[in-house]
Structures are given as C-alpha cells and as structure tokens.
mmCIF file of C-alpha atoms in Angstrom:
data_model
loop_
_atom_site.group_PDB
_atom_site.id
_atom_site.type_symbol
_atom_site.label_atom_id
_atom_site.label_comp_id
_atom_site.label_asym_id
_atom_site.label_seq_id
_atom_site.Cartn_x
_atom_site.Cartn_y
_atom_site.Cartn_z
ATOM 1 C CA UNK A 1 -39.510 34.974 33.424
ATOM 2 C CA UNK A 2 -37.383 31.855 34.914
ATOM 3 C CA UNK A 3 -38.582 28.493 35.106
ATOM 4 C CA UNK A 4 -38.080 25.716 37.700
ATOM 5 C CA UNK A 5 -38.611 22.047 37.545
ATOM 6 C CA UNK A 6 -40.156 20.214 40.783
ATOM 7 C CA UNK A 7 -39.865 16.751 41.786
ATOM 8 C CA UNK A 8 -40.323 14.157 44.265
ATOM 9 C CA UNK A 9 -37.227 12.320 45.183
ATOM 10 C CA UNK A 10 -38.623 9.319 44.217
ATOM 11 C CA UNK A 11 -35.874 6.144 43.717
ATOM 12 C CA UNK A 12 -34.209 5.880 41.888
ATOM 13 C CA UNK A 13 -32.164 9.150 42.541
ATOM 14 C CA UNK A 14 -30.672 8.771 38.949
ATOM 15 C CA UNK A 15 -34.000 9.228 37.304
ATOM 16 C CA UNK A 16 -34.540 12.320 39.125
ATOM 17 C CA UNK A 17 -30.854 13.840 38.212
ATOM 18 C CA UNK A 18 -31.499 12.835 34.624
ATOM 19 C CA UNK A 19 -34.849 14.735 34.448
ATOM 20 C CA UNK A 20 -33.199 17.741 35.884
ATOM 21 C CA UNK A 21 -30.267 17.270 33.429
ATOM 22 C CA UNK A 22 -32.848 17.427 30.359
ATOM 23 C CA UNK A 23 -34.512 20.237 32.031
ATOM 24 C CA UNK A 24 -31.250 22.390 31.830
ATOM 25 C CA UNK A 25 -30.836 21.495 28.330
ATOM 26 C CA UNK A 26 -33.966 23.000 27.456
ATOM 27 C CA UNK A 27 -34.026 26.194 29.138
ATOM 28 C CA UNK A 28 -34.869 25.842 32.721
ATOM 29 C CA UNK A 29 -33.093 27.355 35.534
ATOM 30 C CA UNK A 30 -34.070 26.148 38.788
ATOM 31 C CA UNK A 31 -34.344 22.683 40.128
ATOM 32 C CA UNK A 32 -36.680 21.893 43.056
ATOM 33 C CA UNK A 33 -37.505 19.116 45.156
ATOM 34 C CA UNK A 34 -39.924 18.092 47.959
ATOM 35 C CA UNK A 35 -37.875 17.854 51.282
ATOM 36 C CA UNK A 36 -39.932 14.942 53.551
ATOM 37 C CA UNK A 37 -37.304 12.503 54.673
ATOM 38 C CA UNK A 38 -39.741 9.413 55.202
ATOM 39 C CA UNK A 39 -42.045 10.108 52.130
ATOM 40 C CA UNK A 40 -39.194 10.551 49.893
ATOM 41 C CA UNK A 41 -35.167 9.936 49.429
ATOM 42 C CA UNK A 42 -32.787 12.614 51.104
ATOM 43 C CA UNK A 43 -32.761 15.437 48.605
ATOM 44 C CA UNK A 44 -29.311 17.271 49.908
ATOM 45 C CA UNK A 45 -27.335 14.080 48.694
ATOM 46 C CA UNK A 46 -29.001 14.146 45.106
ATOM 47 C CA UNK A 47 -28.446 17.890 45.081
ATOM 48 C CA UNK A 48 -24.753 17.207 44.614
ATOM 49 C CA UNK A 49 -25.078 14.902 41.860
ATOM 50 C CA UNK A 50 -27.617 17.110 39.971
ATOM 51 C CA UNK A 51 -25.084 19.892 40.376
ATOM 52 C CA UNK A 52 -22.155 17.784 39.547
ATOM 53 C CA UNK A 53 -23.902 16.969 36.235
ATOM 54 C CA UNK A 54 -25.270 20.299 35.243
ATOM 55 C CA UNK A 55 -23.132 23.537 34.820
ATOM 56 C CA UNK A 56 -26.042 26.275 35.466
ATOM 57 C CA UNK A 57 -28.966 24.956 37.319
ATOM 58 C CA UNK A 58 -29.759 26.197 41.092
ATOM 59 C CA UNK A 59 -31.388 23.474 43.181
ATOM 60 C CA UNK A 60 -32.768 23.760 46.384
ATOM 61 C CA UNK A 61 -35.899 22.294 48.629
ATOM 62 C CA UNK A 62 -39.474 23.181 48.084
ATOM 63 C CA UNK A 63 -39.734 23.434 50.757
ATOM 64 C CA UNK A 64 -37.400 22.473 53.979
ATOM 65 C CA UNK A 65 -38.529 23.369 57.557
ATOM 66 C CA UNK A 66 -36.694 24.546 60.449
ATOM 67 C CA UNK A 67 -38.021 21.557 62.839
ATOM 68 C CA UNK A 68 -36.720 18.319 61.218
ATOM 69 C CA UNK A 69 -32.837 19.754 60.751
ATOM 70 C CA UNK A 70 -31.331 21.948 63.147
ATOM 71 C CA UNK A 71 -30.326 25.386 61.603
ATOM 72 C CA UNK A 72 -26.953 25.027 61.551
ATOM 73 C CA UNK A 73 -26.978 21.644 59.858
ATOM 74 C CA UNK A 74 -29.049 23.460 57.324
ATOM 75 C CA UNK A 75 -26.996 26.047 56.776
ATOM 76 C CA UNK A 76 -23.827 24.035 56.527
ATOM 77 C CA UNK A 77 -25.315 21.561 54.035
ATOM 78 C CA UNK A 78 -26.056 24.854 51.599
ATOM 79 C CA UNK A 79 -22.613 26.344 52.283
ATOM 80 C CA UNK A 80 -20.616 23.364 51.563
ATOM 81 C CA UNK A 81 -22.582 22.671 48.057
ATOM 82 C CA UNK A 82 -22.076 26.288 47.545
ATOM 83 C CA UNK A 83 -18.290 25.865 47.914
ATOM 84 C CA UNK A 84 -18.442 22.997 45.830
ATOM 85 C CA UNK A 85 -20.393 24.124 42.961
ATOM 86 C CA UNK A 86 -20.694 28.164 43.228
ATOM 87 C CA UNK A 87 -23.983 29.906 44.659
ATOM 88 C CA UNK A 88 -26.089 27.686 42.968
ATOM 89 C CA UNK A 89 -28.491 26.801 45.896
ATOM 90 C CA UNK A 90 -31.663 28.572 47.233
ATOM 91 C CA UNK A 91 -33.286 27.342 50.529
ATOM 92 C CA UNK A 92 -36.911 26.863 50.034
ATOM 93 C CA UNK A 93 -38.564 27.225 53.574
ATOM 94 C CA UNK A 94 -42.167 26.832 55.231
ATOM 95 C CA UNK A 95 -43.982 25.165 58.010
ATOM 96 C CA UNK A 96 -43.181 21.703 57.328
ATOM 97 C CA UNK A 97 -46.813 20.355 56.191
ATOM 98 C CA UNK A 98 -45.881 16.692 55.341
ATOM 99 C CA UNK A 99 -42.372 16.565 57.092
ATOM 100 C CA UNK A 100 -43.470 17.115 60.432
ATOM 101 C CA UNK A 101 -46.587 15.624 60.522
ATOM 102 C CA UNK A 102 -45.534 12.558 59.217
ATOM 103 C CA UNK A 103 -43.356 12.414 61.906
ATOM 104 C CA UNK A 104 -45.859 13.030 64.564
ATOM 105 C CA UNK A 105 -45.150 16.575 65.186
ATOM 106 C CA UNK A 106 -46.572 19.960 64.677
ATOM 107 C CA UNK A 107 -45.711 22.365 61.622
ATOM 108 C CA UNK A 108 -43.789 25.137 62.763
ATOM 109 C CA UNK A 109 -44.460 28.386 64.125
ATOM 110 C CA UNK A 110 -43.853 31.425 62.103
ATOM 111 C CA UNK A 111 -41.131 32.661 64.908
ATOM 112 C CA UNK A 112 -39.419 29.928 64.551
ATOM 113 C CA UNK A 113 -39.338 30.219 61.006
ATOM 114 C CA UNK A 114 -38.240 33.551 61.134
ATOM 115 C CA UNK A 115 -35.250 32.888 63.193
ATOM 116 C CA UNK A 116 -33.933 30.053 60.993
ATOM 117 C CA UNK A 117 -34.196 32.210 57.994
ATOM 118 C CA UNK A 118 -31.839 34.680 59.432
ATOM 119 C CA UNK A 119 -29.492 31.962 61.235
ATOM 120 C CA UNK A 120 -29.254 29.937 57.940
ATOM 121 C CA UNK A 121 -28.977 32.977 55.808
ATOM 122 C CA UNK A 122 -25.764 34.438 57.986
ATOM 123 C CA UNK A 123 -24.068 31.118 58.450
ATOM 124 C CA UNK A 124 -24.438 30.680 54.998
ATOM 125 C CA UNK A 125 -22.662 33.929 53.932
ATOM 126 C CA UNK A 126 -19.929 33.463 56.946
ATOM 127 C CA UNK A 127 -21.532 35.876 58.957
ATOM 128 C CA UNK A 128 -21.493 34.862 62.718
ATOM 129 C CA UNK A 129 -24.584 34.285 64.877
ATOM 130 C CA UNK A 130 -25.866 34.100 68.245
ATOM 131 C CA UNK A 131 -27.636 30.985 69.003
ATOM 132 C CA UNK A 132 -29.061 31.305 72.279
ATOM 133 C CA UNK A 133 -25.706 32.491 74.079
ATOM 134 C CA UNK A 134 -23.696 30.658 71.600
ATOM 135 C CA UNK A 135 -21.803 32.507 68.846
ATOM 136 C CA UNK A 136 -21.305 30.258 65.689
ATOM 137 C CA UNK A 137 -19.439 31.188 62.381
ATOM 138 C CA UNK A 138 -18.360 28.699 59.885
ATOM 139 C CA UNK A 139 -14.620 29.574 59.405
ATOM 140 C CA UNK A 140 -14.601 27.913 56.028
ATOM 141 C CA UNK A 141 -16.915 29.681 54.022
ATOM 142 C CA UNK A 142 -15.392 32.018 51.437
ATOM 143 C CA UNK A 143 -15.799 35.549 50.857
ATOM 144 C CA UNK A 144 -18.875 36.012 48.457
ATOM 145 C CA UNK A 145 -20.803 33.235 49.324
ATOM 146 C CA UNK A 146 -24.516 33.585 50.168
ATOM 147 C CA UNK A 147 -27.852 31.459 50.833
ATOM 148 C CA UNK A 148 -30.894 33.058 49.677
ATOM 149 C CA UNK A 149 -33.861 32.272 51.716
ATOM 150 C CA UNK A 150 -37.323 32.360 50.039
ATOM 151 C CA UNK A 151 -40.459 31.545 52.205
ATOM 152 C CA UNK A 152 -43.268 29.893 51.385
ATOM 153 C CA UNK A 153 -46.567 31.621 52.438
ATOM 154 C CA UNK A 154 -50.410 31.445 52.256
ATOM 155 C CA UNK A 155 -51.826 33.284 55.387
ATOM 156 C CA UNK A 156 -51.739 37.310 56.130
ATOM 157 C CA UNK A 157 -49.056 37.035 58.813
ATOM 158 C CA UNK A 158 -46.795 34.375 56.794
ATOM 159 C CA UNK A 159 -47.082 36.669 53.601
ATOM 160 C CA UNK A 160 -46.324 39.723 55.659
ATOM 161 C CA UNK A 161 -42.951 38.107 57.085
ATOM 162 C CA UNK A 162 -42.039 37.014 53.684
ATOM 163 C CA UNK A 163 -42.200 40.594 52.466
ATOM 164 C CA UNK A 164 -40.517 41.783 55.716
ATOM 165 C CA UNK A 165 -37.443 39.136 55.745
ATOM 166 C CA UNK A 166 -37.091 36.826 52.949
ATOM 167 C CA UNK A 167 -35.348 36.863 49.776
ATOM 168 C CA UNK A 168 -38.089 35.393 47.708
ATOM 169 C CA UNK A 169 -41.927 34.287 48.045
ATOM 170 C CA UNK A 170 -42.898 30.685 46.980
ATOM 171 C CA UNK A 171 -46.568 30.735 46.157
ATOM 172 C CA UNK A 172 -47.925 27.143 45.659
ATOM 173 C CA UNK A 173 -50.652 27.851 43.251
ATOM 174 C CA UNK A 174 -51.350 29.579 39.879
ATOM 175 C CA UNK A 175 -54.425 31.529 40.440
ATOM 176 C CA UNK A 176 -54.077 34.603 38.883
ATOM 177 C CA UNK A 177 -56.876 36.464 41.319
ATOM 178 C CA UNK A 178 -55.108 34.709 44.624
ATOM 179 C CA UNK A 179 -51.651 35.644 42.959
ATOM 180 C CA UNK A 180 -52.326 39.193 42.429
ATOM 181 C CA UNK A 181 -53.887 39.529 45.723
ATOM 182 C CA UNK A 182 -50.914 37.683 47.829
ATOM 183 C CA UNK A 183 -48.391 39.587 45.696
ATOM 184 C CA UNK A 184 -49.842 42.541 46.767
ATOM 185 C CA UNK A 185 -49.403 41.688 50.586
ATOM 186 C CA UNK A 186 -46.054 40.572 50.256
ATOM 187 C CA UNK A 187 -44.661 43.589 48.329
ATOM 188 C CA UNK A 188 -46.769 45.745 50.579
ATOM 189 C CA UNK A 189 -45.293 44.400 53.780
ATOM 190 C CA UNK A 190 -41.585 45.068 51.921
ATOM 191 C CA UNK A 191 -42.308 48.492 51.489
ATOM 192 C CA UNK A 192 -43.779 48.942 55.054
ATOM 193 C CA UNK A 193 -40.244 47.355 56.102
ATOM 194 C CA UNK A 194 -38.267 50.062 54.138
ATOM 195 C CA UNK A 195 -37.195 47.215 51.570
ATOM 196 C CA UNK A 196 -37.192 47.578 47.958
ATOM 197 C CA UNK A 197 -40.237 45.183 46.942
ATOM 198 C CA UNK A 198 -38.011 44.271 43.741
ATOM 199 C CA UNK A 199 -35.848 42.354 46.195
ATOM 200 C CA UNK A 200 -38.021 40.224 47.074
ATOM 201 C CA UNK A 201 -38.128 37.253 44.248
ATOM 202 C CA UNK A 202 -41.756 35.864 43.495
ATOM 203 C CA UNK A 203 -41.787 32.400 42.484
ATOM 204 C CA UNK A 204 -45.452 30.867 41.256
ATOM 205 C CA UNK A 205 -45.383 26.628 41.824
ATOM 206 C CA UNK A 206 -48.140 24.868 40.561
ATOM 207 C CA UNK A 207 -48.492 21.764 38.091
ATOM 208 C CA UNK A 208 -48.435 21.969 34.513
ATOM 209 C CA UNK A 209 -49.947 19.415 32.243
ATOM 210 C CA UNK A 210 -49.806 20.146 28.168
ATOM 211 C CA UNK A 211 -52.654 18.561 26.191
ATOM 212 C CA UNK A 212 -52.599 18.021 22.687
ATOM 213 C CA UNK A 213 -56.200 19.772 22.236
ATOM 214 C CA UNK A 214 -58.727 21.236 24.119
ATOM 215 C CA UNK A 215 -60.900 17.767 23.655
ATOM 216 C CA UNK A 216 -63.119 17.330 26.919
ATOM 217 C CA UNK A 217 -61.579 13.999 27.088
ATOM 218 C CA UNK A 218 -58.020 15.411 27.052
ATOM 219 C CA UNK A 219 -58.769 18.153 29.573
ATOM 220 C CA UNK A 220 -60.207 15.479 31.933
ATOM 221 C CA UNK A 221 -57.334 13.332 31.997
ATOM 222 C CA UNK A 222 -55.265 16.376 32.871
ATOM 223 C CA UNK A 223 -57.067 17.275 35.500
ATOM 224 C CA UNK A 224 -57.268 13.887 37.163
ATOM 225 C CA UNK A 225 -53.314 13.851 36.757
ATOM 226 C CA UNK A 226 -53.492 17.315 38.616
ATOM 227 C CA UNK A 227 -56.420 17.096 41.314
ATOM 228 C CA UNK A 228 -53.678 16.068 44.248
ATOM 229 C CA UNK A 229 -52.545 19.530 44.046
ATOM 230 C CA UNK A 230 -55.767 20.798 45.329
ATOM 231 C CA UNK A 231 -55.530 18.270 48.080
ATOM 232 C CA UNK A 232 -52.063 19.382 49.008
ATOM 233 C CA UNK A 233 -52.804 22.987 49.081
ATOM 234 C CA UNK A 234 -55.714 22.028 50.973
ATOM 235 C CA UNK A 235 -53.912 21.174 53.987
ATOM 236 C CA UNK A 236 -52.375 24.644 54.513
ATOM 237 C CA UNK A 237 -55.811 26.221 53.629
ATOM 238 C CA UNK A 238 -57.504 23.758 56.347
ATOM 239 C CA UNK A 239 -54.967 25.431 59.061
ATOM 240 C CA UNK A 240 -55.818 28.882 58.062
ATOM 241 C CA UNK A 241 -59.675 28.506 58.021
ATOM 242 C CA UNK A 242 -59.032 26.771 61.735
ATOM 243 C CA UNK A 243 -57.176 30.156 62.740
ATOM 244 C CA UNK A 244 -59.176 32.644 61.092
ATOM 245 C CA UNK A 245 -62.564 31.143 60.505
ATOM 246 C CA UNK A 246 -64.518 30.459 57.307
ATOM 247 C CA UNK A 247 -65.372 34.051 56.760
ATOM 248 C CA UNK A 248 -62.529 36.084 57.113
ATOM 249 C CA UNK A 249 -61.569 39.335 55.449
ATOM 250 C CA UNK A 250 -57.890 37.845 56.287
ATOM 251 C CA UNK A 251 -58.194 35.175 53.802
ATOM 252 C CA UNK A 252 -59.946 35.293 50.526
ATOM 253 C CA UNK A 253 -62.817 33.252 50.099
ATOM 254 C CA UNK A 254 -61.606 32.112 46.432
ATOM 255 C CA UNK A 255 -58.693 30.271 48.645
ATOM 256 C CA UNK A 256 -60.989 28.787 51.213
ATOM 257 C CA UNK A 257 -64.541 27.815 50.024
ATOM 258 C CA UNK A 258 -63.690 24.613 48.546
ATOM 259 C CA UNK A 259 -62.283 22.569 51.098
ATOM 260 C CA UNK A 260 -65.802 22.666 52.541
ATOM 261 C CA UNK A 261 -65.884 19.015 51.557
ATOM 262 C CA UNK A 262 -62.620 17.914 52.503
ATOM 263 C CA UNK A 263 -62.873 14.905 55.321
ATOM 264 C CA UNK A 264 -59.255 14.381 56.155
ATOM 265 C CA UNK A 265 -55.929 13.462 54.223
ATOM 266 C CA UNK A 266 -53.211 10.236 54.549
ATOM 267 C CA UNK A 267 -49.812 11.442 53.795
ATOM 268 C CA UNK A 268 -49.217 7.929 52.213
ATOM 269 C CA UNK A 269 -50.624 9.435 49.095
ATOM 270 C CA UNK A 270 -49.280 13.119 49.478
ATOM 271 C CA UNK A 271 -48.505 14.680 46.019
ATOM 272 C CA UNK A 272 -49.720 11.596 44.513
ATOM 273 C CA UNK A 273 -51.837 11.222 41.350
ATOM 274 C CA UNK A 274 -54.908 9.702 42.015
ATOM 275 C CA UNK A 275 -54.757 10.331 45.933
ATOM 276 C CA UNK A 276 -58.285 9.100 46.991
ATOM 277 C CA UNK A 277 -58.338 12.061 49.729
ATOM 278 C CA UNK A 278 -58.133 14.707 46.631
ATOM 279 C CA UNK A 279 -62.073 13.589 45.324
ATOM 280 C CA UNK A 280 -63.423 16.573 47.061
ATOM 281 C CA UNK A 281 -61.520 19.168 44.681
ATOM 282 C CA UNK A 282 -63.719 20.439 41.912
ATOM 283 C CA UNK A 283 -62.548 20.388 38.295
ATOM 284 C CA UNK A 284 -62.595 24.827 38.538
ATOM 285 C CA UNK A 285 -60.128 24.653 41.310
ATOM 286 C CA UNK A 286 -57.937 22.094 39.437
ATOM 287 C CA UNK A 287 -57.926 24.800 36.575
ATOM 288 C CA UNK A 288 -57.371 27.641 38.307
ATOM 289 C CA UNK A 289 -54.847 26.560 40.772
ATOM 290 C CA UNK A 290 -52.778 24.541 37.851
ATOM 291 C CA UNK A 291 -51.551 25.155 34.190
ATOM 292 C CA UNK A 292 -53.219 22.940 31.936
ATOM 293 C CA UNK A 293 -54.358 23.003 28.277
ATOM 294 C CA UNK A 294 -52.417 23.148 25.005
ATOM 295 C CA UNK A 295 -49.193 24.901 24.914
ATOM 296 C CA UNK A 296 -50.799 27.875 23.839
ATOM 297 C CA UNK A 297 -53.019 28.094 26.594
ATOM 298 C CA UNK A 298 -50.186 27.774 29.105
ATOM 299 C CA UNK A 299 -48.283 30.556 27.201
ATOM 300 C CA UNK A 300 -51.497 32.748 27.725
ATOM 301 C CA UNK A 301 -51.749 31.870 31.493
ATOM 302 C CA UNK A 302 -48.248 32.583 32.285
ATOM 303 C CA UNK A 303 -48.125 35.732 30.484
ATOM 304 C CA UNK A 304 -50.823 36.760 32.726
ATOM 305 C CA UNK A 305 -48.848 35.650 35.859
ATOM 306 C CA UNK A 306 -45.673 37.478 34.600
ATOM 307 C CA UNK A 307 -47.613 40.393 34.087
ATOM 308 C CA UNK A 308 -48.556 40.326 37.908
ATOM 309 C CA UNK A 309 -44.957 40.693 38.929
ATOM 310 C CA UNK A 310 -43.860 36.789 38.656
ATOM 311 C CA UNK A 311 -40.351 36.169 38.211
ATOM 312 C CA UNK A 312 -40.385 32.690 38.120
ATOM 313 C CA UNK A 313 -42.934 29.761 37.265
ATOM 314 C CA UNK A 314 -41.990 26.403 38.961
ATOM 315 C CA UNK A 315 -43.736 23.481 37.441
ATOM 316 C CA UNK A 316 -44.565 20.375 39.457
ATOM 317 C CA UNK A 317 -44.120 17.431 37.366
ATOM 318 C CA UNK A 318 -46.061 14.763 39.514
ATOM 319 C CA UNK A 319 -48.096 12.974 36.648
ATOM 320 C CA UNK A 320 -48.053 10.424 33.692
ATOM 321 C CA UNK A 321 -46.360 13.036 31.075
ATOM 322 C CA UNK A 322 -42.989 14.486 32.759
ATOM 323 C CA UNK A 323 -40.963 13.986 30.072
ATOM 324 C CA UNK A 324 -43.530 15.465 27.450
ATOM 325 C CA UNK A 325 -44.026 18.485 29.546
ATOM 326 C CA UNK A 326 -40.545 19.360 29.985
ATOM 327 C CA UNK A 327 -40.044 18.803 26.093
ATOM 328 C CA UNK A 328 -43.196 21.246 25.217
ATOM 329 C CA UNK A 329 -41.974 23.870 27.690
ATOM 330 C CA UNK A 330 -38.000 23.847 26.233
ATOM 331 C CA UNK A 331 -39.791 24.018 22.735
ATOM 332 C CA UNK A 332 -42.750 26.408 23.082
ATOM 333 C CA UNK A 333 -43.507 27.915 26.411
ATOM 334 C CA UNK A 334 -39.872 28.952 27.365
ATOM 335 C CA UNK A 335 -38.871 30.626 24.105
ATOM 336 C CA UNK A 336 -42.200 32.560 24.350
ATOM 337 C CA UNK A 337 -42.023 33.435 27.810
ATOM 338 C CA UNK A 338 -38.472 35.141 27.358
ATOM 339 C CA UNK A 339 -39.213 36.980 24.324
#
C-alpha cells in the first residue's frame, strides 16, 4: 500500500513544502493538496517547489476541476512539471465543490469531467486533441511523458465513469462497507468497458488522527479535530440526495442518512477544524469515515482497507497534530502496511 499526505495550501507555502519533505523522508510516496484558488494559495506554484526539494514524491491536486482552469492550461501545467522533474504528477479531478461554489458557479457536470480527462491526459503525453474543431498538440512534450488522471466520485454515474475512463479512483472516506461497495461499482464498470480493473488505481483519502491511548478524552478530542470531514463529504452527499432522493437503491443509506440534520454550509470554514457547520456530524460517522485511535488501530483499519483492494491511503492532516501523525505513520504504520 502506498501512502499520501493531503494538505491545504495555507500560507506560508514554505510550511507546506517542509511537511511534504518530511513526509517523503518517512515513507510517504504522494503529496496532495486542495485546489480552490480563492480559499487557499495556488497549488501548482507550490508543487514546483515541492518537486525541487524532494526526489521521488509524486504530487497533485485532490482535486482540481475542469471549470476554474481551461483544459489546455491544466494539461500544460502538469506537462511542464513532468518535463522539469520527471513524471511525478497525478491529476486528481472532480466536480469542483468549493472552487466552483465559492466563485458563484455550479459544480461541473460529469460530461464536462469526461471531456476534460481525455484532453488533459492526451495533451500531457504529447498527443493531438480536437477542441471543438481546433486541433492542439504540445510540440515540446517529450516521448514517454504521461499525466495519469484520477477521478473523485461518490454517486453511481460518477463511479461508473471512473471505472470506464479514469486511471485512478479517489474515494474521500475510509468506511470499509462503503469502500467495498464503491470499489466494486468502479471495478464492475471497468470490466464492462473491457478494461482490466487492476489498471484503475484505488485511493482512499480521509483524515487520520493518532491518539496515545483509547481513553474517552483522547478519542473525543480526535473526533472533534476530524469532524469537519463529515461536513465536507456531506456537501457531495447532499447533491446525491437532491438527485436520487433520500431513499434510493442507487446510493447506500449508510452514506446518506447522517445528513438529515444538515442545515447549510459556509465555505469560509471549509476543511477546517472547528467548522460550526459540521456540528450535525455524529461521532459514529467520524469513526467510520476517518481513521482515529492508536497506531495499532490505524494499522488494523488500513489492513482491512488494503484487503478490499486499496492501493493508496492518502491522509488529510488538517488538525492540531500534523507533525505527530506524519511521524507515527513513518515509524509504525507505513512499515506495518508495507510488510
């Protein structure tokens, strides 16, 4: 199993770079960031610095979207980084929850994501693409270049498209039951499309908080530090409920039931500990969606996810123990999952 670190690009950027360097040093192989240009600093500028100060770490957004940047600009940015540092980028892509809504726009459609994935991947490896009658090609892309595109998804149509078209699938929660259900949907779609399902990399992304013991006080603090995640996921779930209804065979109740008490969401607190709009998220959702507890409990849950076919666990470190969780993963968790 590979491991990734997910950060927000809060200033100073040097702090993000330093954490990514530390993560690589203890065994992380991927460095991810949010991509929402109003809420945080521009990630692609910071990627260049991260790549320059690391040797093997792969970087990318979790996730960008096809609406805030034109596709040829996105492809050119990835291709330039790859030309400078070797193929060390991954394009995580999704509908654009915060990036689009903060700018007063609706998240992108699946059709738009599908078109963008094809264009970004093709241009990034030096192929020609047809953009509505205009044929484009980057003449400077070297042979062997590639930009893998991993798609974030929850709903049935998005899961199907990830299996049919994406190089990887990003699932932003760590609940074993939902992971099994969604990974099966992606793999079934890959098979139906004539693909080898093993060609779709599976990445689970969720907050990880390591406690010293299993005391109620320690677990309560960990839950409060990670409760924001249930609110973030809830934005996507609310869209699914609006589309498919509260009761639907297309979306598991284990994913949708908890948002019944959700009243709204202010993106000013997006992805932040103490987000007041996430008080509705119950403890059991935090426990299911995140990875909290002692190092031994992290190892046990991640082994369960690995046995479900997960290729990478990318941990969100938006809490008060970022350095601690990176260190513990380096000394205890990563070695146990790589054995």
